[in-house]
C-alpha atoms as a PDB file:
ATOM      1  CA  MET A   1      -4.739   9.528  26.410  1.00  0.00           C
ATOM      2  CA  PRO A   2      -2.938  12.631  27.748  1.00  0.00           C
ATOM      3  CA  VAL A   3       0.496  11.697  29.052  1.00  0.00           C
ATOM      4  CA  THR A   4       3.487  13.344  30.656  1.00  0.00           C
ATOM      5  CA  VAL A   5       6.747  11.869  29.403  1.00  0.00           C
ATOM      6  CA  THR A   6       9.685  11.888  31.814  1.00  0.00           C
ATOM      7  CA  ARG A   7      12.399   9.676  30.402  1.00  0.00           C
ATOM      8  CA  THR A   8      11.026   6.184  31.051  1.00  0.00           C
ATOM      9  CA  THR A   9       7.971   7.314  32.955  1.00  0.00           C
ATOM     10  CA  ILE A  10       4.618   8.198  31.432  1.00  0.00           C
ATOM     11  CA  THR A  11       2.070   9.804  33.696  1.00  0.00           C
ATOM     12  CA  THR A  12      -1.448   9.336  32.427  1.00  0.00           C
ATOM     13  CA  THR A  13      -4.031  11.963  33.209  1.00  0.00           C
ATOM     14  CA  THR A  14      -7.489  10.481  33.550  1.00  0.00           C
ATOM     15  CA  THR A  15     -10.368  12.168  31.771  1.00  0.00           C
ATOM     16  CA  SER A  16     -13.907  12.680  32.989  1.00  0.00           C
ATOM     17  CA  SER A  17     -16.054   9.803  34.111  1.00  0.00           C
ATOM     18  CA  SER A  18     -17.228   9.242  30.545  1.00  0.00           C
ATOM     19  CA  GLY A  19     -13.635   8.931  29.367  1.00  0.00           C
ATOM     20  CA  LEU A  20     -14.258  11.374  26.518  1.00  0.00           C
ATOM     21  CA  GLY A  21     -13.159  14.692  27.955  1.00  0.00           C
ATOM     22  CA  SER A  22     -10.013  16.483  26.873  1.00  0.00           C
ATOM     23  CA  PRO A  23      -8.565  19.869  27.617  1.00  0.00           C
ATOM     24  CA  THR A  24      -9.203  22.681  25.189  1.00  0.00           C
ATOM     25  CA  ILE A  25      -6.356  23.620  22.884  1.00  0.00           C
ATOM     26  CA  VAL A  26      -6.815  27.152  21.592  1.00  0.00           C
ATOM     27  CA  GLY A  27      -5.983  27.735  17.913  1.00  0.00           C
ATOM     28  CA  SER A  28      -5.088  30.923  16.057  1.00  0.00           C
ATOM     29  CA  PRO A  29      -4.955  32.164  12.459  1.00  0.00           C
ATOM     30  CA  ARG A  30      -1.291  32.888  13.158  1.00  0.00           C
ATOM     31  CA  ALA A  31      -0.733  29.117  13.206  1.00  0.00           C
ATOM     32  CA  LEU A  32      -0.016  29.245   9.469  1.00  0.00           C
ATOM     33  CA  THR A  33       2.924  31.609  10.005  1.00  0.00           C
ATOM     34  CA  GLN A  34       4.586  29.361  12.581  1.00  0.00           C
ATOM     35  CA  PRO A  35       7.226  26.811  11.504  1.00  0.00           C
ATOM     36  CA  LEU A  36       4.793  23.902  11.865  1.00  0.00           C
ATOM     37  CA  GLY A  37       2.120  25.778   9.926  1.00  0.00           C
ATOM     38  CA  LEU A  38       4.564  26.546   7.112  1.00  0.00           C
ATOM     39  CA  LEU A  39       5.629  22.899   7.082  1.00  0.00           C
ATOM     40  CA  ARG A  40       1.996  21.821   6.684  1.00  0.00           C
ATOM     41  CA  LEU A  41       1.576  24.296   3.839  1.00  0.00           C
ATOM     42  CA  LEU A  42       4.544  22.602   2.154  1.00  0.00           C
ATOM     43  CA  GLN A  43       2.832  19.231   2.669  1.00  0.00           C
ATOM     44  CA  LEU A  44      -0.375  20.602   1.166  1.00  0.00           C
ATOM     45  CA  VAL A  45       1.322  22.099  -1.885  1.00  0.00           C
ATOM     46  CA  SER A  46       3.590  19.116  -2.607  1.00  0.00           C
ATOM     47  CA  THR A  47       0.786  16.538  -2.464  1.00  0.00           C
ATOM     48  CA  CYS A  48      -1.476  18.814  -4.525  1.00  0.00           C
ATOM     49  CA  VAL A  49       1.190  19.238  -7.203  1.00  0.00           C
ATOM     50  CA  ALA A  50       1.899  15.487  -7.220  1.00  0.00           C
ATOM     51  CA  PHE A  51      -1.652  14.351  -7.928  1.00  0.00           C
ATOM     52  CA  SER A  52      -2.301  17.319 -10.268  1.00  0.00           C
ATOM     53  CA  LEU A  53       0.669  16.424 -12.453  1.00  0.00           C
ATOM     54  CA  VAL A  54      -0.437  12.814 -12.693  1.00  0.00           C
ATOM     55  CA  ALA A  55      -4.116  13.672 -13.228  1.00  0.00           C
ATOM     56  CA  SER A  56      -3.315  16.136 -16.020  1.00  0.00           C
ATOM     57  CA  VAL A  57      -1.941  13.330 -18.207  1.00  0.00           C
ATOM     58  CA  GLY A  58      -3.922  10.386 -16.793  1.00  0.00           C
ATOM     59  CA  ALA A  59      -0.751   8.601 -15.677  1.00  0.00           C
ATOM     60  CA  TRP A  60      -2.098   6.373 -12.932  1.00  0.00           C
ATOM     61  CA  THR A  61      -3.325   3.220 -14.683  1.00  0.00           C
ATOM     62  CA  GLY A  62      -3.343  -0.029 -12.703  1.00  0.00           C
ATOM     63  CA  SER A  63      -3.478  -0.842  -9.006  1.00  0.00           C
ATOM     64  CA  MET A  64      -0.074   0.688  -8.240  1.00  0.00           C
ATOM     65  CA  GLY A  65      -0.952   3.929  -9.985  1.00  0.00           C
ATOM     66  CA  ASN A  66      -4.296   4.019  -8.204  1.00  0.00           C
ATOM     67  CA  TRP A  67      -2.545   3.518  -4.854  1.00  0.00           C
ATOM     68  CA  SER A  68      -0.191   6.421  -5.508  1.00  0.00           C
ATOM     69  CA  MET A  69      -3.021   8.712  -6.606  1.00  0.00           C
ATOM     70  CA  PHE A  70      -5.065   7.757  -3.541  1.00  0.00           C
ATOM     71  CA  THR A  71      -2.070   8.459  -1.301  1.00  0.00           C
ATOM     72  CA  TRP A  72      -1.537  11.978  -2.608  1.00  0.00           C
ATOM     73  CA  CYS A  73      -5.238  12.860  -2.618  1.00  0.00           C
ATOM     74  CA  PHE A  74      -5.809  11.441   0.862  1.00  0.00           C
ATOM     75  CA  CYS A  75      -2.798  13.216   2.372  1.00  0.00           C
ATOM     76  CA  PHE A  76      -3.775  16.477   0.705  1.00  0.00           C
ATOM     77  CA  SER A  77      -7.354  16.256   1.995  1.00  0.00           C
ATOM     78  CA  VAL A  78      -6.497  15.461   5.615  1.00  0.00           C
ATOM     79  CA  THR A  79      -3.707  18.053   5.704  1.00  0.00           C
ATOM     80  CA  LEU A  80      -6.212  20.636   4.469  1.00  0.00           C
ATOM     81  CA  ILE A  81      -8.621  19.645   7.251  1.00  0.00           C
ATOM     82  CA  ILE A  82      -5.854  19.994   9.860  1.00  0.00           C
ATOM     83  CA  LEU A  83      -4.931  23.439   8.542  1.00  0.00           C
ATOM     84  CA  ILE A  84      -8.566  24.576   8.624  1.00  0.00           C
ATOM     85  CA  VAL A  85      -8.966  23.328  12.204  1.00  0.00           C
ATOM     86  CA  GLU A  86      -5.769  25.122  13.241  1.00  0.00           C
ATOM     87  CA  LEU A  87      -6.724  28.287  11.380  1.00  0.00           C
ATOM     88  CA  CYS A  88     -10.215  28.459  12.900  1.00  0.00           C
ATOM     89  CA  GLY A  89      -9.232  27.213  16.360  1.00  0.00           C
ATOM     90  CA  LEU A  90     -11.627  24.260  16.244  1.00  0.00           C
ATOM     91  CA  GLN A  91      -9.398  21.735  18.018  1.00  0.00           C
ATOM     92  CA  ALA A  92     -11.739  21.453  21.019  1.00  0.00           C
ATOM     93  CA  ARG A  93     -14.658  20.568  18.706  1.00  0.00           C
ATOM     94  CA  PHE A  94     -12.716  18.030  16.676  1.00  0.00           C
ATOM     95  CA  PRO A  95     -14.215  14.541  17.218  1.00  0.00           C
ATOM     96  CA  LEU A  96     -10.798  12.929  17.828  1.00  0.00           C
ATOM     97  CA  SER A  97      -8.064  13.683  20.332  1.00  0.00           C
ATOM     98  CA  TRP A  98      -6.059  16.618  19.002  1.00  0.00           C
ATOM     99  CA  ARG A  99      -3.097  15.503  21.117  1.00  0.00           C
ATOM    100  CA  ASN A 100      -2.953  12.262  19.145  1.00  0.00           C
ATOM    101  CA  PHE A 101      -4.526  12.863  15.728  1.00  0.00           C
ATOM    102  CA  PRO A 102      -2.079  15.225  13.941  1.00  0.00           C
ATOM    103  CA  ILE A 103       1.058  13.240  14.735  1.00  0.00           C
ATOM    104  CA  THR A 104      -0.710   9.938  14.000  1.00  0.00           C
ATOM    105  CA  PHE A 105      -1.735  11.230  10.590  1.00  0.00           C
ATOM    106  CA  ALA A 106       1.695  12.749   9.923  1.00  0.00           C
ATOM    107  CA  CYS A 107       3.346   9.390  10.620  1.00  0.00           C
ATOM    108  CA  TYR A 108       0.906   7.550   8.358  1.00  0.00           C
ATOM    109  CA  ALA A 109       1.279  10.211   5.650  1.00  0.00           C
ATOM    110  CA  ALA A 110       5.075   9.946   5.749  1.00  0.00           C
ATOM    111  CA  LEU A 111       4.825   6.178   5.273  1.00  0.00           C
ATOM    112  CA  PHE A 112       2.145   6.502   2.578  1.00  0.00           C
ATOM    113  CA  CYS A 113       4.191   9.033   0.596  1.00  0.00           C
ATOM    114  CA  LEU A 114       7.330   6.937   1.045  1.00  0.00           C
ATOM    115  CA  SER A 115       5.549   3.904  -0.393  1.00  0.00           C
ATOM    116  CA  ALA A 116       4.180   5.959  -3.298  1.00  0.00           C
ATOM    117  CA  SER A 117       7.627   7.442  -3.973  1.00  0.00           C
ATOM    118  CA  ILE A 118       9.017   3.908  -4.293  1.00  0.00           C
ATOM    119  CA  ILE A 119       6.133   1.976  -5.856  1.00  0.00           C
ATOM    120  CA  TYR A 120       5.060   4.536  -8.466  1.00  0.00           C
ATOM    121  CA  PRO A 121       8.429   4.926 -10.257  1.00  0.00           C
ATOM    122  CA  THR A 122       9.423   1.240  -9.994  1.00  0.00           C
ATOM    123  CA  THR A 123       6.125  -0.300 -11.140  1.00  0.00           C
ATOM    124  CA  TYR A 124       4.782   2.415 -13.435  1.00  0.00           C
ATOM    125  CA  VAL A 125       7.093   5.262 -14.462  1.00  0.00           C
ATOM    126  CA  GLN A 126       9.872   3.011 -15.806  1.00  0.00           C
ATOM    127  CA  PHE A 127       7.442   1.453 -18.265  1.00  0.00           C
ATOM    128  CA  LEU A 128       6.305   4.789 -19.721  1.00  0.00           C
ATOM    129  CA  SER A 129       7.731   5.896 -23.054  1.00  0.00           C
ATOM    130  CA  HIS A 130       9.638   9.165 -23.155  1.00  0.00           C
ATOM    131  CA  GLY A 131       7.335  12.125 -23.473  1.00  0.00           C
ATOM    132  CA  ARG A 132       5.018  14.453 -21.603  1.00  0.00           C
ATOM    133  CA  SER A 133       3.396  11.718 -19.490  1.00  0.00           C
ATOM    134  CA  ARG A 134       6.745  10.370 -18.316  1.00  0.00           C
ATOM    135  CA  ASP A 135       8.016  13.861 -17.478  1.00  0.00           C
ATOM    136  CA  HIS A 136       4.904  14.582 -15.417  1.00  0.00           C
ATOM    137  CA  ALA A 137       5.188  11.231 -13.650  1.00  0.00           C
ATOM    138  CA  ILE A 138       8.833  11.869 -12.743  1.00  0.00           C
ATOM    139  CA  ALA A 139       7.978  15.334 -11.442  1.00  0.00           C
ATOM    140  CA  ALA A 140       5.114  13.864  -9.389  1.00  0.00           C
ATOM    141  CA  THR A 141       7.548  11.379  -7.849  1.00  0.00           C
ATOM    142  CA  PHE A 142       9.855  14.265  -6.918  1.00  0.00           C
ATOM    143  CA  PHE A 143       7.058  16.152  -5.157  1.00  0.00           C
ATOM    144  CA  SER A 144       5.971  12.926  -3.459  1.00  0.00           C
ATOM    145  CA  CYS A 145       9.476  12.655  -1.987  1.00  0.00           C
ATOM    146  CA  ILE A 146       9.232  16.264  -0.777  1.00  0.00           C
ATOM    147  CA  ALA A 147       5.902  15.467   0.903  1.00  0.00           C
ATOM    148  CA  CYS A 148       7.408  12.396   2.558  1.00  0.00           C
ATOM    149  CA  VAL A 149      10.273  14.451   4.003  1.00  0.00           C
ATOM    150  CA  ALA A 150       7.847  17.171   5.149  1.00  0.00           C
ATOM    151  CA  TYR A 151       5.598  14.705   6.987  1.00  0.00           C
ATOM    152  CA  ALA A 152       8.592  12.943   8.536  1.00  0.00           C
ATOM    153  CA  THR A 153       9.879  16.319   9.703  1.00  0.00           C
ATOM    154  CA  GLU A 154       6.558  17.033  11.403  1.00  0.00           C
ATOM    155  CA  VAL A 155       6.802  13.714  13.247  1.00  0.00           C
ATOM    156  CA  ALA A 156      10.323  14.571  14.381  1.00  0.00           C
ATOM    157  CA  TRP A 157       9.211  18.024  15.554  1.00  0.00           C
ATOM    158  CA  THR A 158       6.070  16.957  17.412  1.00  0.00           C
ATOM    159  CA  ARG A 159       7.072  13.624  18.946  1.00  0.00           C
ATOM    160  CA  ALA A 160       7.108  13.309  22.738  1.00  0.00           C
ATOM    161  CA  ARG A 161      10.103  14.626  24.651  1.00  0.00           C
ATOM    162  CA  PRO A 162      10.998  14.309  28.339  1.00  0.00           C
ATOM    163  CA  GLY A 163       8.891  16.573  30.533  1.00  0.00           C
ATOM    164  CA  GLU A 164       6.189  17.297  27.957  1.00  0.00           C
ATOM    165  CA  ILE A 165       2.471  16.655  28.432  1.00  0.00           C
ATOM    166  CA  THR A 166       1.434  14.907  25.269  1.00  0.00           C
ATOM    167  CA  GLY A 167      -0.636  12.075  23.810  1.00  0.00           C
ATOM    168  CA  TYR A 168       0.392   8.424  23.763  1.00  0.00           C
ATOM    169  CA  MET A 169       0.617   8.423  19.959  1.00  0.00           C
ATOM    170  CA  ALA A 170       3.471  10.938  20.166  1.00  0.00           C
ATOM    171  CA  THR A 171       5.602   8.485  22.150  1.00  0.00           C
ATOM    172  CA  VAL A 172       7.886   5.887  20.578  1.00  0.00           C
ATOM    173  CA  PRO A 173       5.463   2.964  21.254  1.00  0.00           C
ATOM    174  CA  GLY A 174       2.628   5.014  19.745  1.00  0.00           C
ATOM    175  CA  LEU A 175       4.586   5.768  16.580  1.00  0.00           C
ATOM    176  CA  LEU A 176       5.621   2.125  16.357  1.00  0.00           C
ATOM    177  CA  LYS A 177       1.931   1.179  16.396  1.00  0.00           C
ATOM    178  CA  VAL A 178       1.507   3.274  13.268  1.00  0.00           C
ATOM    179  CA  LEU A 179       4.449   1.546  11.592  1.00  0.00           C
ATOM    180  CA  GLU A 180       3.170  -1.896  12.557  1.00  0.00           C
ATOM    181  CA  THR A 181      -0.302  -1.333  11.112  1.00  0.00           C
ATOM    182  CA  PHE A 182       1.092   0.253   7.947  1.00  0.00           C
ATOM    183  CA  VAL A 183       3.474  -2.638   7.279  1.00  0.00           C
ATOM    184  CA  ALA A 184       0.604  -5.065   7.876  1.00  0.00           C
ATOM    185  CA  CYS A 185      -1.475  -3.240   5.250  1.00  0.00           C
ATOM    186  CA  ILE A 186       1.364  -3.582   2.735  1.00  0.00           C
ATOM    187  CA  ILE A 187       1.559  -7.296   3.560  1.00  0.00           C
ATOM    188  CA  PHE A 188      -2.182  -7.631   2.929  1.00  0.00           C
ATOM    189  CA  ALA A 189      -1.706  -5.999  -0.474  1.00  0.00           C
ATOM    190  CA  PHE A 190       0.989  -8.515  -1.424  1.00  0.00           C
ATOM    191  CA  ILE A 191      -1.040 -11.542  -0.260  1.00  0.00           C
ATOM    192  CA  SER A 192      -4.203 -10.408  -2.040  1.00  0.00           C
ATOM    193  CA  ASP A 193      -3.554 -13.355  -4.366  1.00  0.00           C
ATOM    194  CA  THR A 194      -4.902 -16.218  -2.258  1.00  0.00           C
ATOM    195  CA  ASN A 195      -2.914 -18.752  -4.287  1.00  0.00           C
ATOM    196  CA  LEU A 196       0.154 -17.683  -2.321  1.00  0.00           C
ATOM    197  CA  TYR A 197      -1.020 -19.331   0.887  1.00  0.00           C
ATOM    198  CA  GLN A 198      -4.191 -21.404   0.472  1.00  0.00           C
ATOM    199  CA  HIS A 199      -2.328 -24.611  -0.294  1.00  0.00           C
ATOM    200  CA  GLN A 200      -0.633 -24.851   3.124  1.00  0.00           C
ATOM    201  CA  PRO A 201      -2.180 -24.601   6.635  1.00  0.00           C
ATOM    202  CA  ALA A 202       1.114 -23.158   7.924  1.00  0.00           C
ATOM    203  CA  LEU A 203       0.855 -20.268   5.467  1.00  0.00           C
ATOM    204  CA  GLU A 204      -2.778 -19.715   6.397  1.00  0.00           C
ATOM    205  CA  TRP A 205      -1.605 -19.447  10.002  1.00  0.00           C
ATOM    206  CA  CYS A 206       0.810 -16.700   8.921  1.00  0.00           C
ATOM    207  CA  VAL A 207      -2.045 -14.773   7.317  1.00  0.00           C
ATOM    208  CA  ALA A 208      -4.041 -15.158  10.530  1.00  0.00           C
ATOM    209  CA  VAL A 209      -1.061 -13.773  12.484  1.00  0.00           C
ATOM    210  CA  TYR A 210      -0.901 -10.703  10.256  1.00  0.00           C
ATOM    211  CA  ALA A 211      -4.636 -10.101  10.675  1.00  0.00           C
ATOM    212  CA  ILE A 212      -4.753 -10.629  14.448  1.00  0.00           C
ATOM    213  CA  CYS A 213      -1.790  -8.371  15.180  1.00  0.00           C
ATOM    214  CA  PHE A 214      -3.090  -5.687  12.829  1.00  0.00           C
ATOM    215  CA  ILE A 215      -6.511  -5.655  14.496  1.00  0.00           C
ATOM    216  CA  LEU A 216      -5.045  -5.438  18.002  1.00  0.00           C
ATOM    217  CA  ALA A 217      -2.666  -2.598  17.075  1.00  0.00           C
ATOM    218  CA  ALA A 218      -5.475  -0.760  15.276  1.00  0.00           C
ATOM    219  CA  ILE A 219      -7.660  -1.064  18.381  1.00  0.00           C
ATOM    220  CA  ALA A 220      -4.898   0.490  20.496  1.00  0.00           C
ATOM    221  CA  ILE A 221      -4.612   3.409  18.059  1.00  0.00           C
ATOM    222  CA  LEU A 222      -8.380   3.958  17.878  1.00  0.00           C
ATOM    223  CA  LEU A 223      -8.734   3.866  21.655  1.00  0.00           C
ATOM    224  CA  ASN A 224      -6.169   6.637  21.933  1.00  0.00           C
ATOM    225  CA  LEU A 225      -7.632   8.715  19.123  1.00  0.00           C
ATOM    226  CA  GLY A 226     -11.055   8.449  20.748  1.00  0.00           C
ATOM    227  CA  GLU A 227      -9.673   8.968  24.258  1.00  0.00           C
ATOM    228  CA  CYS A 228     -11.618   5.965  25.516  1.00  0.00           C
ATOM    229  CA  THR A 229      -8.841   3.756  26.845  1.00  0.00           C
ATOM    230  CA  ASN A 230     -10.798   3.302  30.078  1.00  0.00           C
ATOM    231  CA  VAL A 231     -13.375   1.078  28.334  1.00  0.00           C
ATOM    232  CA  LEU A 232     -10.966  -1.859  28.500  1.00  0.00           C
ATOM    233  CA  PRO A 233     -11.554  -4.440  31.246  1.00  0.00           C
ATOM    234  CA  ILE A 234      -7.840  -4.296  32.097  1.00  0.00           C
ATOM    235  CA  PRO A 235      -5.509  -1.308  32.628  1.00  0.00           C
ATOM    236  CA  PHE A 236      -4.394   0.196  29.338  1.00  0.00           C
ATOM    237  CA  PRO A 237      -0.647  -0.170  30.131  1.00  0.00           C
ATOM    238  CA  SER A 238      -1.182  -3.892  30.743  1.00  0.00           C
ATOM    239  CA  PHE A 239      -3.059  -4.146  27.450  1.00  0.00           C
ATOM    240  CA  LEU A 240      -0.169  -2.499  25.601  1.00  0.00           C
ATOM    241  CA  SER A 241       2.461  -4.744  27.160  1.00  0.00           C
ATOM    242  CA  GLY A 242       0.413  -7.872  26.558  1.00  0.00           C
ATOM    243  CA  LEU A 243      -0.282  -6.804  22.980  1.00  0.00           C
ATOM    244  CA  ALA A 244       3.414  -6.254  22.259  1.00  0.00           C
ATOM    245  CA  LEU A 245       4.448  -9.572  23.798  1.00  0.00           C
ATOM    246  CA  LEU A 246       1.738 -11.544  22.006  1.00  0.00           C
ATOM    247  CA  SER A 247       2.583  -9.894  18.673  1.00  0.00           C
ATOM    248  CA  VAL A 248       6.291 -10.699  19.066  1.00  0.00           C
ATOM    249  CA  LEU A 249       5.518 -14.363  19.693  1.00  0.00           C
ATOM    250  CA  LEU A 250       3.055 -14.590  16.800  1.00  0.00           C
ATOM    251  CA  TYR A 251       5.306 -12.798  14.324  1.00  0.00           C
ATOM    252  CA  ALA A 252       8.234 -14.989  15.356  1.00  0.00           C
ATOM    253  CA  THR A 253       6.272 -18.043  14.193  1.00  0.00           C
ATOM    254  CA  ALA A 254       5.339 -16.294  10.936  1.00  0.00           C
ATOM    255  CA  LEU A 255       8.968 -15.326  10.301  1.00  0.00           C
ATOM    256  CA  VAL A 256       9.914 -19.003  10.486  1.00  0.00           C
ATOM    257  CA  LEU A 257       6.960 -20.557   8.685  1.00  0.00           C
ATOM    258  CA  TRP A 258       6.488 -18.142   5.774  1.00  0.00           C
ATOM    259  CA  PRO A 259      10.021 -18.439   4.273  1.00  0.00           C
ATOM    260  CA  LEU A 260      10.157 -22.146   5.089  1.00  0.00           C
ATOM    261  CA  TYR A 261       6.996 -23.038   3.169  1.00  0.00           C
ATOM    262  CA  GLN A 262       7.534 -20.503   0.390  1.00  0.00           C
ATOM    263  CA  PHE A 263      11.212 -21.070  -0.476  1.00  0.00           C
ATOM    264  CA  ASP A 264      12.124 -24.584   0.759  1.00  0.00           C
ATOM    265  CA  GLU A 265      11.551 -27.309  -1.833  1.00  0.00           C
ATOM    266  CA  LYS A 266      10.955 -29.873   0.923  1.00  0.00           C
ATOM    267  CA  TYR A 267       7.757 -28.023   1.810  1.00  0.00           C
ATOM    268  CA  GLY A 268       6.649 -27.222  -1.717  1.00  0.00           C
ATOM    269  CA  GLY A 269       8.367 -23.860  -2.000  1.00  0.00           C
ATOM    270  CA  GLN A 270      10.291 -22.267  -4.870  1.00  0.00           C
ATOM    271  CA  PRO A 271      13.858 -21.352  -3.851  1.00  0.00           C
ATOM    272  CA  ARG A 272      14.702 -19.587  -7.127  1.00  0.00           C
ATOM    273  CA  ARG A 273      12.933 -16.738  -8.862  1.00  0.00           C
ATOM    274  CA  SER A 274      13.791 -18.127 -12.294  1.00  0.00           C
ATOM    275  CA  ARG A 275      11.520 -21.126 -11.664  1.00  0.00           C
ATOM    276  CA  ASP A 276       8.456 -18.900 -11.308  1.00  0.00           C
ATOM    277  CA  VAL A 277       6.883 -18.594 -14.745  1.00  0.00           C
ATOM    278  CA  SER A 278       5.101 -15.371 -13.772  1.00  0.00           C
ATOM    279  CA  CYS A 279       8.508 -13.713 -13.200  1.00  0.00           C
ATOM    280  CA  SER A 280       9.906 -14.593 -16.644  1.00  0.00           C
ATOM    281  CA  ARG A 281       9.307 -11.086 -18.038  1.00  0.00           C
ATOM    282  CA  SER A 282       8.796  -7.579 -16.758  1.00  0.00           C
ATOM    283  CA  HIS A 283       5.277  -6.218 -16.947  1.00  0.00           C
ATOM    284  CA  ALA A 284       3.863  -2.894 -15.914  1.00  0.00           C
ATOM    285  CA  TYR A 285       1.506  -2.715 -12.933  1.00  0.00           C
ATOM    286  CA  TYR A 286       2.244  -6.319 -11.934  1.00  0.00           C
ATOM    287  CA  VAL A 287       4.335  -7.957  -9.209  1.00  0.00           C
ATOM    288  CA  CYS A 288       5.022 -11.641  -9.837  1.00  0.00           C
ATOM    289  CA  GLY A 289       4.341 -14.378  -7.297  1.00  0.00           C
ATOM    290  CA  TRP A 290       7.924 -15.022  -6.194  1.00  0.00           C
ATOM    291  CA  ASP A 291       8.548 -11.307  -5.639  1.00  0.00           C
ATOM    292  CA  ARG A 292       5.366 -11.122  -3.575  1.00  0.00           C
ATOM    293  CA  ARG A 293       6.527 -14.017  -1.402  1.00  0.00           C
ATOM    294  CA  LEU A 294       9.924 -12.402  -0.864  1.00  0.00           C
ATOM    295  CA  ALA A 295       8.363  -9.020  -0.069  1.00  0.00           C
ATOM    296  CA  VAL A 296       6.086 -10.574   2.563  1.00  0.00           C
ATOM    297  CA  ALA A 297       9.060 -12.367   4.151  1.00  0.00           C
ATOM    298  CA  ILE A 298      11.024  -9.101   4.375  1.00  0.00           C
ATOM    299  CA  LEU A 299       8.045  -7.154   5.711  1.00  0.00           C
ATOM    300  CA  THR A 300       7.411  -9.873   8.300  1.00  0.00           C
ATOM    301  CA  ALA A 301      10.966  -9.426   9.588  1.00  0.00           C
ATOM    302  CA  ILE A 302      10.556  -5.641   9.647  1.00  0.00           C
ATOM    303  CA  ASN A 303       7.332  -5.864  11.621  1.00  0.00           C
ATOM    304  CA  LEU A 304       8.849  -8.354  14.066  1.00  0.00           C
ATOM    305  CA  LEU A 305      11.656  -5.875  14.756  1.00  0.00           C
ATOM    306  CA  ALA A 306       9.068  -3.122  15.225  1.00  0.00           C
ATOM    307  CA  TYR A 307       7.126  -5.234  17.729  1.00  0.00           C
ATOM    308  CA  VAL A 308      10.319  -6.125  19.604  1.00  0.00           C
ATOM    309  CA  ALA A 309      11.193  -2.432  19.877  1.00  0.00           C
ATOM    310  CA  ASP A 310       7.601  -1.745  20.938  1.00  0.00           C
ATOM    311  CA  LEU A 311       7.860  -4.384  23.656  1.00  0.00           C
ATOM    312  CA  VAL A 312      11.172  -2.995  24.926  1.00  0.00           C
ATOM    313  CA  HIS A 313       9.907   0.583  25.085  1.00  0.00           C
ATOM    314  CA  SER A 314       6.572  -0.442  26.601  1.00  0.00           C
ATOM    315  CA  ALA A 315       8.358  -2.411  29.322  1.00  0.00           C
ATOM    316  CA  ARG A 316      10.474   0.641  30.185  1.00  0.00           C
ATOM    317  CA  LEU A 317       7.477   2.955  30.482  1.00  0.00           C
ATOM    318  CA  VAL A 318       5.759   3.504  33.797  1.00  0.00           C
ATOM    319  CA  PHE A 319       2.167   4.748  33.722  1.00  0.00           C
ATOM    320  CA  VAL A 320       1.091   6.660  36.799  1.00  0.00           C
ATOM    321  CA  LYS A 321      -2.506   7.905  37.080  1.00  0.00           C
ATOM    322  CA  VAL A 322      -2.943  11.474  38.237  1.00  0.00           C
END
């Protein structure tokens, strides 16, 4: 959705009757010599070096190692596609909105690389014995941090500013949608062990909350990437406001119920980590049950704050059709 941002006002420019049209953005081979092009080259090189170092010694065993390797390979591949599109001037032929896609990906990539930069060294590297594999893994973590900073810098450079004509995903609510869906994905990873919630209906409700809010936020992102926000039976601004309000209410219940039923003995919870047998010793590639429960509680609070901020910013925005 093309938008003009003027402080608290967003002016939406309607597309053609099919809802799929978008203005042509002309590219140039000189894009690689511009600051943003050079920044994307840094992203490309840092992610390439990260997964190459790890692949050369086979240091990505286990689910956490696989996640980190996927992150670097995925970010490298999409960044390469973006550079090729910019270099060849193919933005108008790209199947997704070029106003929204690059910054959406950059925000996801920054979060992906941040997670890899934290998860990989804490759940894998520390368990490696000193030697070539450990050295490569540490170097890969360093380049992962560089990639994270580079992607975050792109988001800071290309986000919406007052007076600019830009896509919804470049605005604060749009970027918050990315954060909300990413945090939900991390929550899903931690609750992949169904034993954490199947014994209590209240905990199953929390899982349903995470799924419902994730699906709704993902729909909002996809509608903007496809520039088909007019397919909704209600105005898109109303959908966004309703989505934010509903998500705040749902996450508020999850923030109360999840810690209550996971850590309060009255409701069958375990208040102390020492009582969890699975946490009695450190083990590579594994996160014990109590740590998973705590992580989900923290991530639930983070996502609630994100949805509250989303609601506040969405309420302050005024969408005016042109």
